[in-house]
Coordinates of C-alpha atoms in Angstrom, one line a residue:
X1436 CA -63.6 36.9 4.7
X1437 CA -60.1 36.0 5.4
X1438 CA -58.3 34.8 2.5
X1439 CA -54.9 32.1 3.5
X1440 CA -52.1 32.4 0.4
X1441 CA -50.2 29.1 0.4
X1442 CA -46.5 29.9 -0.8
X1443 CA -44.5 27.0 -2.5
X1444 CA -41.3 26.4 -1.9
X1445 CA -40.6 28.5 -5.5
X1446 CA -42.2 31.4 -3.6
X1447 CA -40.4 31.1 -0.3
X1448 CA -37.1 31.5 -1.9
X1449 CA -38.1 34.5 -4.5
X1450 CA -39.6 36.1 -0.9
X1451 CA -36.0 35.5 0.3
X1452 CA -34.5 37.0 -2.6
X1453 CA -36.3 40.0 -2.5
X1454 CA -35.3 40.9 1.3
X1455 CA -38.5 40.5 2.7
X1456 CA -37.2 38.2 5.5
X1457 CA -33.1 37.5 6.1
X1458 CA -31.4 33.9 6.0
X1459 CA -29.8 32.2 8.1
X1460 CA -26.5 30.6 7.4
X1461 CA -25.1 27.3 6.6
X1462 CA -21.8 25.6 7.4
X1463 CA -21.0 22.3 8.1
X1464 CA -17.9 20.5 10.2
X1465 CA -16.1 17.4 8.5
X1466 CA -14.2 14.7 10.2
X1467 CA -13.4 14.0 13.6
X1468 CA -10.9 16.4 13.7
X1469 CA -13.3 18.3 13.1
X1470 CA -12.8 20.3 9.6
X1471 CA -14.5 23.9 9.2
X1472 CA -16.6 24.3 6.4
X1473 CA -18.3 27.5 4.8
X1474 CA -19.9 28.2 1.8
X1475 CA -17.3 30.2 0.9
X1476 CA -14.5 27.3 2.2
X1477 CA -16.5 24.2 1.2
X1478 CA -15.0 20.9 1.8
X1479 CA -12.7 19.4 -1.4
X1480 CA -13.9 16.3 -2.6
X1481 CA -11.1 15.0 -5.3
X1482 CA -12.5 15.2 -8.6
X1483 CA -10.9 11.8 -9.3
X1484 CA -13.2 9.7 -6.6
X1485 CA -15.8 7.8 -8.7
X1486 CA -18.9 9.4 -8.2
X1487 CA -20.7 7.3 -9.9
X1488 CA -20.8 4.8 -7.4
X1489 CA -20.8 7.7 -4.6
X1490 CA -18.8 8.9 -1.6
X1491 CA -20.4 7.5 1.7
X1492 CA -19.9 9.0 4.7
X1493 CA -21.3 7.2 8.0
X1494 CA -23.3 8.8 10.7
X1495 CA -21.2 12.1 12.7
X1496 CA -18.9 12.2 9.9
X1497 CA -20.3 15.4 8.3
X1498 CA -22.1 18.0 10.4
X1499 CA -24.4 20.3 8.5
X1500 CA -25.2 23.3 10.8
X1501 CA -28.3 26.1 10.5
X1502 CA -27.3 28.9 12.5
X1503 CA -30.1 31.3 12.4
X1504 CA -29.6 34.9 11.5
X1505 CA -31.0 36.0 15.1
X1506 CA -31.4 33.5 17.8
X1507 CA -34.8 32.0 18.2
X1508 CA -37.0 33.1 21.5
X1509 CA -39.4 30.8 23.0
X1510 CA -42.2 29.1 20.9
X1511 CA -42.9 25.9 18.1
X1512 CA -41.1 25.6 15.4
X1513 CA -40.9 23.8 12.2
X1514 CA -36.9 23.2 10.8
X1515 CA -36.0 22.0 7.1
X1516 CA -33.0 20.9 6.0
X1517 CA -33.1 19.8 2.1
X1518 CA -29.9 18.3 0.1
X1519 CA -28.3 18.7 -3.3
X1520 CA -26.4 16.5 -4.8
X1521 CA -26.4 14.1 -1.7
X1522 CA -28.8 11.6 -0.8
X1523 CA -29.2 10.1 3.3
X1524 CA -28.7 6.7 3.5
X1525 CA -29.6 6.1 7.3
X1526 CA -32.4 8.0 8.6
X1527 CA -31.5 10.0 12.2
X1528 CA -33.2 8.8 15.7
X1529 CA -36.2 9.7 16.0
X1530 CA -35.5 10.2 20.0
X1531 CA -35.5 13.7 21.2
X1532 CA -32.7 15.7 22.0
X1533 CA -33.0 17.5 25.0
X1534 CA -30.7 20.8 25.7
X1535 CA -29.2 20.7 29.3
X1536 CA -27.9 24.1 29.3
X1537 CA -26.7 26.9 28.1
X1538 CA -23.5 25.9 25.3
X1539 CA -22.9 23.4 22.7
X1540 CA -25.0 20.3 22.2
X1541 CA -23.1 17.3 20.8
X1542 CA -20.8 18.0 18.2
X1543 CA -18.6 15.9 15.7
X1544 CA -19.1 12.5 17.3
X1545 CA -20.8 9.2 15.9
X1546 CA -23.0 9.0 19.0
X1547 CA -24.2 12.7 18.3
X1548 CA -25.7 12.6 14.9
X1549 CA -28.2 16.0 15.9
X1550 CA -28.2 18.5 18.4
X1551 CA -28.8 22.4 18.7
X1552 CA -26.5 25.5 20.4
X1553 CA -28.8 27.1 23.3
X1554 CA -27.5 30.5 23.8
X1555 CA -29.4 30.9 26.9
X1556 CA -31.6 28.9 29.4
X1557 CA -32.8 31.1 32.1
X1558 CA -36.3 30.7 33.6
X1559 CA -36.4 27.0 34.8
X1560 CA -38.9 26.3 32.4
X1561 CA -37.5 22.8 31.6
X1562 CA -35.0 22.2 28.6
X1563 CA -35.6 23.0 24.7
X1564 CA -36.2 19.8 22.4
X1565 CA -35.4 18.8 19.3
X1566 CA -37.3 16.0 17.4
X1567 CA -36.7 14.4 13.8
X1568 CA -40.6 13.8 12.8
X1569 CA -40.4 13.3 9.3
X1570 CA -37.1 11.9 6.8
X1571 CA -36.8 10.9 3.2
X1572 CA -34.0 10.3 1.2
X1573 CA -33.0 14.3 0.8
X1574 CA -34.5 16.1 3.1
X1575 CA -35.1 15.9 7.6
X1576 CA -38.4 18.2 9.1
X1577 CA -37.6 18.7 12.7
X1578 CA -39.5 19.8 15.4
X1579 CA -37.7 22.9 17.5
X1580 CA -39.8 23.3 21.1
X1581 CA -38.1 26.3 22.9
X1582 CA -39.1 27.0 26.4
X1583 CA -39.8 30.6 27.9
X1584 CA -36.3 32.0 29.2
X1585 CA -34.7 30.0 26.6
X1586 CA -33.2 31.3 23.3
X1587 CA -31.5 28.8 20.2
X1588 CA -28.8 30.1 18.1
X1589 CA -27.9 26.6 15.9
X1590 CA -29.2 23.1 15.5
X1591 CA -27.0 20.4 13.5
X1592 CA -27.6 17.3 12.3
X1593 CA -25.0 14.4 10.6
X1594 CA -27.1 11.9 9.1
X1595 CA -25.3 9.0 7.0
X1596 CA -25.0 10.7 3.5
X1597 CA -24.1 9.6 0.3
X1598 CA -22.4 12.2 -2.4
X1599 CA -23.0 11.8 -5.8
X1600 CA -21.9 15.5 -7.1
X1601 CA -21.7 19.1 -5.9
X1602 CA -23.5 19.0 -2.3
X1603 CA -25.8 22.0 -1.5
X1604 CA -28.3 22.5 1.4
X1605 CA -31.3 24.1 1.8
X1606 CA -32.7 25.2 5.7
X1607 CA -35.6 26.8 6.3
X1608 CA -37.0 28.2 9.6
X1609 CA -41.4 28.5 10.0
X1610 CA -43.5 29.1 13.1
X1611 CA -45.5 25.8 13.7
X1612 CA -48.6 28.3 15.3
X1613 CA -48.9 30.9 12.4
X1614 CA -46.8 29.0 9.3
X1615 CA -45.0 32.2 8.9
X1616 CA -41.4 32.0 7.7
X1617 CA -39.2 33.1 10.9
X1618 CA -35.6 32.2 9.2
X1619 CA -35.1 31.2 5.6
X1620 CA -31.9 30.5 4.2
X1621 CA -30.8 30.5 0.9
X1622 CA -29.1 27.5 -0.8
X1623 CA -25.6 27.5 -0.3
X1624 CA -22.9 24.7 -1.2
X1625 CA -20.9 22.9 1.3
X1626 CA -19.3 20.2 -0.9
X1627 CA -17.7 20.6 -4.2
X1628 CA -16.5 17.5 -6.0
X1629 CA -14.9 19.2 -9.0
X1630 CA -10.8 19.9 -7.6
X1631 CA -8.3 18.2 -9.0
X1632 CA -6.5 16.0 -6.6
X1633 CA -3.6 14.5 -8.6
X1634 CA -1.1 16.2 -11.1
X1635 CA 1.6 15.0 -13.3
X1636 CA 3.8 16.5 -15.7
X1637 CA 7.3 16.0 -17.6
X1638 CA 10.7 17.9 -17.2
X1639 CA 13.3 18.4 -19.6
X1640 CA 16.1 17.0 -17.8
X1641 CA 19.1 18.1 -19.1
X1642 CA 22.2 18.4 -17.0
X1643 CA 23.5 19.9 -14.1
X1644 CA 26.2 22.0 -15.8
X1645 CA 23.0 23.9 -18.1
X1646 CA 21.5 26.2 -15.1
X1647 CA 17.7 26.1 -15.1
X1648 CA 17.5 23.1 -16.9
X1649 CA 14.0 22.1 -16.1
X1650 CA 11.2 24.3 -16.7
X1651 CA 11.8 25.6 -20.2
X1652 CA 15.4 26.9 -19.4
X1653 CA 17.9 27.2 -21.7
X1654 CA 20.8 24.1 -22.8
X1655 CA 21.7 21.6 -25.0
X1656 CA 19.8 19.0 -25.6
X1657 CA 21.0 15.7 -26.0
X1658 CA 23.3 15.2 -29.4
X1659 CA 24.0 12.5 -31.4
X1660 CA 28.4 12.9 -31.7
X1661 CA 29.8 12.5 -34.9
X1662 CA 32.6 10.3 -33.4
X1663 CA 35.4 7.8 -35.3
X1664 CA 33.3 5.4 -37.4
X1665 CA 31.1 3.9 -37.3
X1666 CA 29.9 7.9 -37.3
X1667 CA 26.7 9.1 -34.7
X1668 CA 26.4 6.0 -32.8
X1669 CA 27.2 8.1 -29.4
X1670 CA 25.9 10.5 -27.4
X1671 CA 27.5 13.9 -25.9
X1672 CA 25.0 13.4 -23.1
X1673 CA 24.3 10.4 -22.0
X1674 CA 21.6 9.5 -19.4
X1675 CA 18.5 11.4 -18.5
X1676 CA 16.5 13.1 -20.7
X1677 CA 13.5 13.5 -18.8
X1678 CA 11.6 13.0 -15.8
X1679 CA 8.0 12.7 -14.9
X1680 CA 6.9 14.5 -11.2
X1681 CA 3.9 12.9 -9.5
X1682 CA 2.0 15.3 -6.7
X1683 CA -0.9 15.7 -5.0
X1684 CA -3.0 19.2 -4.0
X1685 CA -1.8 20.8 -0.7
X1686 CA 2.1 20.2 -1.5
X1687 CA 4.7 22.8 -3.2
X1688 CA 5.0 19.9 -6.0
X1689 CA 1.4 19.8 -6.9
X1690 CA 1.5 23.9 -6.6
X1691 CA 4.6 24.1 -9.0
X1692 CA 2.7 22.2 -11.7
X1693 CA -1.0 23.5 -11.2
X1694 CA -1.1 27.0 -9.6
X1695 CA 1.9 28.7 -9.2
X1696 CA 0.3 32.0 -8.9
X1697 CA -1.0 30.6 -5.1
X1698 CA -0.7 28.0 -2.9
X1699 CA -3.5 25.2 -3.1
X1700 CA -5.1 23.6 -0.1
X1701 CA -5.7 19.7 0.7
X1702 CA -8.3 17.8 -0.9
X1703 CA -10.0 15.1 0.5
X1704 CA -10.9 11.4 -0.8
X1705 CA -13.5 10.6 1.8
X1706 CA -16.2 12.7 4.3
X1707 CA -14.1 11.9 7.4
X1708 CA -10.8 14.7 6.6
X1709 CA -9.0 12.3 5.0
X1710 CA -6.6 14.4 2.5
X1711 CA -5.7 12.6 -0.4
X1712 CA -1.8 12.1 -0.6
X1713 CA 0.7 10.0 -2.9
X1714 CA -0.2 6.5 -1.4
X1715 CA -3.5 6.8 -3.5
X1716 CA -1.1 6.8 -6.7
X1717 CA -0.8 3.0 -6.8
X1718 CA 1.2 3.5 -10.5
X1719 CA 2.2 5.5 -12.8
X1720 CA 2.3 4.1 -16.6
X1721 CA 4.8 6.5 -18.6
X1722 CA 4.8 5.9 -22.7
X1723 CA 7.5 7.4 -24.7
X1724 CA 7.5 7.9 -28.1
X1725 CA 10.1 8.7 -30.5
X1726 CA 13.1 6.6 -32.1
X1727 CA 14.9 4.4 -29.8
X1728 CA 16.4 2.6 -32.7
X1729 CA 20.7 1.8 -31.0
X1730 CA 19.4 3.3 -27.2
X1731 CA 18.2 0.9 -24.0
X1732 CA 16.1 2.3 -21.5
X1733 CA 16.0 2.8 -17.9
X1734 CA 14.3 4.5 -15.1
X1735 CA 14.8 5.6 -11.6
X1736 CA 12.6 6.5 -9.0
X1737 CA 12.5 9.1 -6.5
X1738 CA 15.0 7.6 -4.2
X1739 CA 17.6 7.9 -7.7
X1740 CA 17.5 4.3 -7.2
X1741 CA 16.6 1.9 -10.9
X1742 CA 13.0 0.7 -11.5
X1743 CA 13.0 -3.0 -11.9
X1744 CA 13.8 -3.8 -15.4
X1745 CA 10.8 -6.0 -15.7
X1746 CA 8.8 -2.3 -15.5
X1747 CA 9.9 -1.1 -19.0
X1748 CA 7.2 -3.0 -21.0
X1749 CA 7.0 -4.0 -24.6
X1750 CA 10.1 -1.9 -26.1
X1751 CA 10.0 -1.2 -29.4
X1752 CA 11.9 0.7 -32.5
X1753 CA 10.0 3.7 -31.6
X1754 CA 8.2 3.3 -28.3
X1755 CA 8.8 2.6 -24.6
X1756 CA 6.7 2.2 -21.9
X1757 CA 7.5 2.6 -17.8
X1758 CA 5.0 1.2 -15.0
X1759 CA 6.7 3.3 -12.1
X1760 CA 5.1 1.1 -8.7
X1761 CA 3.1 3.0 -6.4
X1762 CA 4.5 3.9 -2.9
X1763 CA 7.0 6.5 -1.2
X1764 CA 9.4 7.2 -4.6
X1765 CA 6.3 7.9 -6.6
X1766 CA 7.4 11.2 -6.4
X1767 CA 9.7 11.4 -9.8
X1768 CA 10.6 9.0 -12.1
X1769 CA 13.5 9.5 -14.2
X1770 CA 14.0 8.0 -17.8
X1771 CA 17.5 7.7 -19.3
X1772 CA 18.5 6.4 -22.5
X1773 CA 21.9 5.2 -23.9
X1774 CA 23.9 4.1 -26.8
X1775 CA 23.6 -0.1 -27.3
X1776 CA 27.4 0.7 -28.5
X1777 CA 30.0 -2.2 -29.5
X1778 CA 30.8 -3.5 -32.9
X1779 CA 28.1 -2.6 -35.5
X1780 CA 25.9 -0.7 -33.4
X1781 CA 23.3 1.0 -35.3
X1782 CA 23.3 4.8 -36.4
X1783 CA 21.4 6.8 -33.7
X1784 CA 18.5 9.0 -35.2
X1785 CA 17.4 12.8 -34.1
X1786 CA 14.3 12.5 -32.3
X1787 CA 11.6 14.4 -29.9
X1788 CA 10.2 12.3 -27.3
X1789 CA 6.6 12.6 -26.1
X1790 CA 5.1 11.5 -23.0
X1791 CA 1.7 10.5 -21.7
X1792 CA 1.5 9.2 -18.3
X1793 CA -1.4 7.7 -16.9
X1794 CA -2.0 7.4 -13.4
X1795 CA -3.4 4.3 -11.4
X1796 CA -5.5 5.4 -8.4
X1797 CA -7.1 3.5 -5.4
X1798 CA -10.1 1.8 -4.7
X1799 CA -12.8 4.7 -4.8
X1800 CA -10.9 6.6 -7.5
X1801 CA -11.6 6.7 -11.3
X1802 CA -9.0 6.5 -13.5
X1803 CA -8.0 10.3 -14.5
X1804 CA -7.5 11.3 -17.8
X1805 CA -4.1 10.4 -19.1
X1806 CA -1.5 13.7 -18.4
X1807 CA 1.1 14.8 -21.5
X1808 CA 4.1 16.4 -22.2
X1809 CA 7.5 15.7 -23.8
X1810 CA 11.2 15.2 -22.7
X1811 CA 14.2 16.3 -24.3
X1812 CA 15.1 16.3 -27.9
X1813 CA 17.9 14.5 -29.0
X1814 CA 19.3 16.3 -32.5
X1815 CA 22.2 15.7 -34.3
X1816 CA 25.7 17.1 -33.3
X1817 CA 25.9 19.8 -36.4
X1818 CA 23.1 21.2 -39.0
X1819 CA 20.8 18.6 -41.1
X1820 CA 19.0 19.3 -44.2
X1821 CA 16.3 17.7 -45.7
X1822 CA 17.1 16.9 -49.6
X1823 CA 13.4 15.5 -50.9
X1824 CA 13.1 13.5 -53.9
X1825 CA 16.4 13.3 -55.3
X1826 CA 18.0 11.3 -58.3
X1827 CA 20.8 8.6 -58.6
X1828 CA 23.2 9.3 -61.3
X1829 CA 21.5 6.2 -63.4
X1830 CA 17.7 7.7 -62.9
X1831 CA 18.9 10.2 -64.3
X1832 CA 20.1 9.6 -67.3
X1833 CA 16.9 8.3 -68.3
X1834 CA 15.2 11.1 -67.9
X1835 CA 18.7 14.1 -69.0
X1836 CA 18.1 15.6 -65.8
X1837 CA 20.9 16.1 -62.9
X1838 CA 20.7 16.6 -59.0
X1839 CA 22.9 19.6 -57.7
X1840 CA 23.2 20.4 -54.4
X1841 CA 25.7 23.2 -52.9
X1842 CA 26.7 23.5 -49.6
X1843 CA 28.9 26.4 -48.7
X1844 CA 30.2 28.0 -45.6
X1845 CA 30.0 32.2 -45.0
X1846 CA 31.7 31.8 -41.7
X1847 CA 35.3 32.1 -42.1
X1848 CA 36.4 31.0 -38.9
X1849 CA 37.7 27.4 -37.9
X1850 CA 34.6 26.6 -36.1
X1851 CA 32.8 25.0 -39.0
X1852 CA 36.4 24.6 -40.9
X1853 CA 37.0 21.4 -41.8
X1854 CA 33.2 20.6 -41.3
X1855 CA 32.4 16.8 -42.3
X1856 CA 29.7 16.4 -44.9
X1857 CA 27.1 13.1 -44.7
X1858 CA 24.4 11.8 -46.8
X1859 CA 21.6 9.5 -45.2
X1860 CA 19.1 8.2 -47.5
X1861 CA 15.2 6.9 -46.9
X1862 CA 12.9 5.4 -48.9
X1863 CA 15.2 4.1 -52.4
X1864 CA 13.0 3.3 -55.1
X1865 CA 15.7 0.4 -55.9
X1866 CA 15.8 -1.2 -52.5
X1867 CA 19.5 -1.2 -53.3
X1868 CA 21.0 -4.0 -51.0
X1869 CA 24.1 -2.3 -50.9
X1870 CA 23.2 1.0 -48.9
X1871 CA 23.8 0.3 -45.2
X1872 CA 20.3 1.0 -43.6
X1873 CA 19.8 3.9 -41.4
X1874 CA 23.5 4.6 -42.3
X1875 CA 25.3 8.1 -42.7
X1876 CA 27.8 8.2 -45.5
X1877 CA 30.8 10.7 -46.0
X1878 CA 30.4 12.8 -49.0
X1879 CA 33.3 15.5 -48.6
X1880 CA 34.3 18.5 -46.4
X1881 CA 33.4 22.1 -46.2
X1882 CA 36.6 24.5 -46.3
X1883 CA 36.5 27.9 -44.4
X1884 CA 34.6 30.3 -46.6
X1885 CA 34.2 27.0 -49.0
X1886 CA 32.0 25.1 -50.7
X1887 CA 31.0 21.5 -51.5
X1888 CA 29.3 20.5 -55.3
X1889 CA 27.3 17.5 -54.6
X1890 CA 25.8 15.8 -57.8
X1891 CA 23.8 12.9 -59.0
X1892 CA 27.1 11.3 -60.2
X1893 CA 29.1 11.6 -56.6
X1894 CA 26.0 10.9 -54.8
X1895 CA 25.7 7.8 -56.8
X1896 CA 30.0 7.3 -56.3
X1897 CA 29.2 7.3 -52.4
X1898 CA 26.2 5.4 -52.3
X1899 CA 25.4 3.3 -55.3
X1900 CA 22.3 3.5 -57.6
X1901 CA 19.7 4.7 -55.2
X1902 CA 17.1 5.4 -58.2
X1903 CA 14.6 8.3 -56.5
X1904 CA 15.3 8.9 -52.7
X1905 CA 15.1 11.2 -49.9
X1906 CA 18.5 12.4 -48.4
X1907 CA 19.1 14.0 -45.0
X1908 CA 22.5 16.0 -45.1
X1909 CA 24.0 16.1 -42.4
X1910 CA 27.2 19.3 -41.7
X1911 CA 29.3 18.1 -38.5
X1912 CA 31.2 20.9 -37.1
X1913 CA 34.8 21.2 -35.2
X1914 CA 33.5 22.2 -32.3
X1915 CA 31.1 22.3 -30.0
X1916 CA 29.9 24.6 -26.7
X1917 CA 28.3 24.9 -23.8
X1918 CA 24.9 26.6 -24.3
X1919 CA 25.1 27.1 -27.9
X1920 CA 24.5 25.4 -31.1
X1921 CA 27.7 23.7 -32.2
X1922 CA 31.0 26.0 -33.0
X1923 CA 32.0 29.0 -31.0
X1924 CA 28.8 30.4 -29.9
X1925 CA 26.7 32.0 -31.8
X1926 CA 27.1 30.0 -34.6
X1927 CA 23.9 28.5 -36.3
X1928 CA 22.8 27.1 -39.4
X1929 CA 22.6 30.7 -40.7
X1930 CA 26.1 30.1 -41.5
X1931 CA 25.9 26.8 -44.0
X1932 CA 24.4 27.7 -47.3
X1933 CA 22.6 24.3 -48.8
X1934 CA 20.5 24.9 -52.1
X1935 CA 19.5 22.4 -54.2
X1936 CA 18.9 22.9 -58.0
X1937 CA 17.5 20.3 -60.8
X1938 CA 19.5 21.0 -64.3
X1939 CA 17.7 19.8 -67.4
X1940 CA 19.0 18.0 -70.5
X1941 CA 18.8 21.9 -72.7
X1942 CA 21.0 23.6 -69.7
X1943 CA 18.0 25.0 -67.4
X1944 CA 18.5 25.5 -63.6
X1945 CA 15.4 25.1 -61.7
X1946 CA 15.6 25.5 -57.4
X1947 CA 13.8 22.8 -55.3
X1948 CA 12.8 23.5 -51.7
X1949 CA 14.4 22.0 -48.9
X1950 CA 14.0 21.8 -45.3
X1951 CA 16.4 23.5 -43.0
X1952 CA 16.9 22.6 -39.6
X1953 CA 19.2 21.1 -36.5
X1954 CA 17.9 17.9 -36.9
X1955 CA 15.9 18.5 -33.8
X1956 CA 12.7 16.5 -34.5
X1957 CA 11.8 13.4 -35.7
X1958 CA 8.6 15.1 -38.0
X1959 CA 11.7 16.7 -39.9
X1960 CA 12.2 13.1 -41.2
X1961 CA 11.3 12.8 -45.3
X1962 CA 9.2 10.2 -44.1
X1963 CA 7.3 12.9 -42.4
X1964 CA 7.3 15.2 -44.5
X1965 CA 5.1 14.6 -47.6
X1966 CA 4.2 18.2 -47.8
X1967 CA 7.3 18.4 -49.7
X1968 CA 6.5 15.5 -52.5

């Protein structure tokens, strides 16, 4: 008795696995160029394209190719080709193909949408066929006749598909006589839909006297000048102070903000070789946060030439937004800021400025997620220091206790000589009409080697009855240079003293934290800063 063991499909491939028969190979050509594909080269579908809806490609456009592992001798044969991730959309022609010779069949072509690579036909035995005889919506079953004298290396076929995800492609080869599996072939991807097509990011643009500006390099930011009164309404800088790049893969621009470690290849947006490239940007909306409270706002483009004012949207106190249009200058767009200036122009605040830009893609892309970053800081041309919680002269007579604050300079040099001293004050419990809002007020000045007594009764003197507040002090120096913080280089705040000390009604001293700093970010405001309460 003769017993017939069915193998499933399961089975086949654990056979495969285990070496007992060896695979074929499968590679595919995209485009009418036509594109090479391997499994280990597959072909780039941007990540961006909406899959959801699909990426259809027409008949011809994308050849999936079964080259057996050794070229099949005369006989009947059965030929499977199965998809992953990809579903056919028009079935193939039923009509069969018939080899003419020895070389390739039909190729990249619309009007070839199957065909097979005859390595040899010797032996006038007429020509070998190939037959679609059964098709559903993933997978073809062909029919391979092979004539004595003739041998078959490849068949292809390029069906109308429709990609949904990753693409993979199963082939199989079995003897139509026996059943036996002559030429299995493992699954292997030829599509891969996860590469990311478009990059943003933001520079630091400082200016061209600070070498390697961009890119984390060192330089002064942006700072706020002390100048004649009204004081730190002006810039030292003026201008740019940052710039978002816009690149695609396959360029040095996209490789400088993805990979740097390697260069990246092209990435396509449809099954025919069509690379994606900066036309599919259509916009690019840039938000910047941060105080813009005495600055206007512009941008330029790629070109260095200004963005239509109409394209800074919705300004506010503390936000601005920049719809860069889609086209050539896509590239970079630059974002500058400047003093309003004139007669009462308001006092200019230390700030950071972050960015999110969200990119507007073309028809058959989804929106990708929105890409951050930040540009420069602007800080305040000296040393700032946080003073939380602080009493007028009035508040605190009610309660016997005084507000002193010290300010003393160790360097005795005449960089910080002569050093201005201002008070700023946020949040008054008195709403005191007579404090000018947002407003720095001179307190005194810092002698070399000297110090500066600042108490509830001069800060009341200078700024009237505040009740409780929150003061930023601000030191202004002499001097400032090049790629240092203000004074001759290196001096920093390690050099101004500030301590701040509460005495009670019975003579006790008690210290009270402060915040050091350079005035270099906004989240150094009090407002901000209610661990210190």
């Amino acid at each position: 008795m003769t017993k017939t063991l069915l193998l499933t499909a399961a089975a086949v491939t654990a056979l495969v696995a285990a070496g007992s028969a060896q695979a074929g190979s499968l590679s595919a050509r995209a485009g009418t160029a036509p594109i090479a594909v391997a499994p280990n080269n597959p072909y780039k579908l941007a990540r961006e394209l909406n899959f959801g809806s699909g990426v259809q490609g027409s008949v011809g456009q994308f050849d999936t190719i079964f080259t057996f592992n050794n070229a099949l001798a005369a006989g009947s044969y059965t030929v499977t080709l199965a998809y992953s991730g990809a579903t056919i959309t028009t079935a193939l022609p039923t009509t069969t193909v018939n080899s003419a010779g020895a070389g390739n069949v039909g190729g990249v072509d619309t009007t070839n949408a199957l065909g097979f690579e005859v390595a040899s036909a010797a032996g006038g035995n007429g020509p070998s066929q190939l037959t679609v005889t059964s098709q559903t919506s993933t997978q073809i079953t062909f029919a391979l006749q092979i004539p004595a004298g003739n041998t078959v290396t490849s068949i292809y076929a390029s069906p109308a598909i429709l990609v949904t995800g990753p693409m993979s492609v199963t082939a199989a080869v079995t003897n139509q006589v026996t059943g036996a599996v002559v030429d299995p072939a493992v699954i292997q991807p030829l599509i891969t839909t996860n590469n990311q097509a478009f990059a943003a990011r933001t520079n630091r643009a400082i200016t061209a006297a600070d070498s390697n500006a961009f890119n984390g390099g060192a330089g002064l930011d942006t700072r706020i000048a002390e100048g004649a009164a009204p004081v730190f309404t002006t810039l030292t800088n003026p201008g740019q102070i940052g710039q978002v790049d816009v690149a695609v893969a396959g360029t040095v621009a996209f490789d400088t903000i993805v990979q740097p470690a390697a260069a990246s290849t092209a990435v396509y947006r449809d099954l025919n070789g069509s690379a994606v490239t900066l036309a599919d940007v259509t916009s690019a909306t840039i938000n910047v946060t941060g105080i813009f409270t005495g600055l206007t706002s512009t941008a330029n483009d790629s070109a260095g030439g200004p963005i239509a004012a109409s394209a800074i949207t919705s300004p506010t106190a503390t936000s601005r937004q920049v719809v860069a249009p889609g086209g050539a200058n896509i590239g970079t767009t630059t974002f500058l800021v400047n003093p309003t200036g004139g007669a009462g122009a308001p006092q200019l605040q230390p700030s950071d400025y972050d960015v999110s830009v969200q990119l507007a893609l073309a028809s058959g892309f989804a929106a990708p997620a929105a890409f951050t970053g930040t540009f420069e800081t602007i800080q305040t041309d000296g040393f700032s220091y946080i003073i939380p919680w602080v009493a007028s002269q009035t508040q605190s007579g009610a309660s016997g206790n005084q507000s002193v604050i010290r300010v003393s300079n160790i360097r005795a040099d005449a960089s910080t000589a002569g050093g201005r001293v201002y008070v700023q004050v946020y949040n008054p419990s008195t709403g005191n009409a007579g404090l000018s809002a947002g407003r720095s007020t001179f307190i005194g000045t810092l002698g070399t080697s000297g110090e500066l007594v600042i108490t509830s009764q001069s800060l009341e003197a200078a700024l009237g009855n505040f009740g409780r507040a929150d003061l930023r002090l601000t030191i202004a120096t002499t001097a400032t240079t090049g790629n240092a913080l203000p004074g001759a280089a290196p001096v920093g705040a390690s050099t101004i003293v500030v301590k701040r000390l509460i005495q009670t009604s019975n003579g006790g001293l008690t210290e009270v934290e402060i915040v050091a700093g350079d005035a270099s970010s906004a989240t150094n405001l009090p407002v901000n800063q209610g661990v210190n309460y």
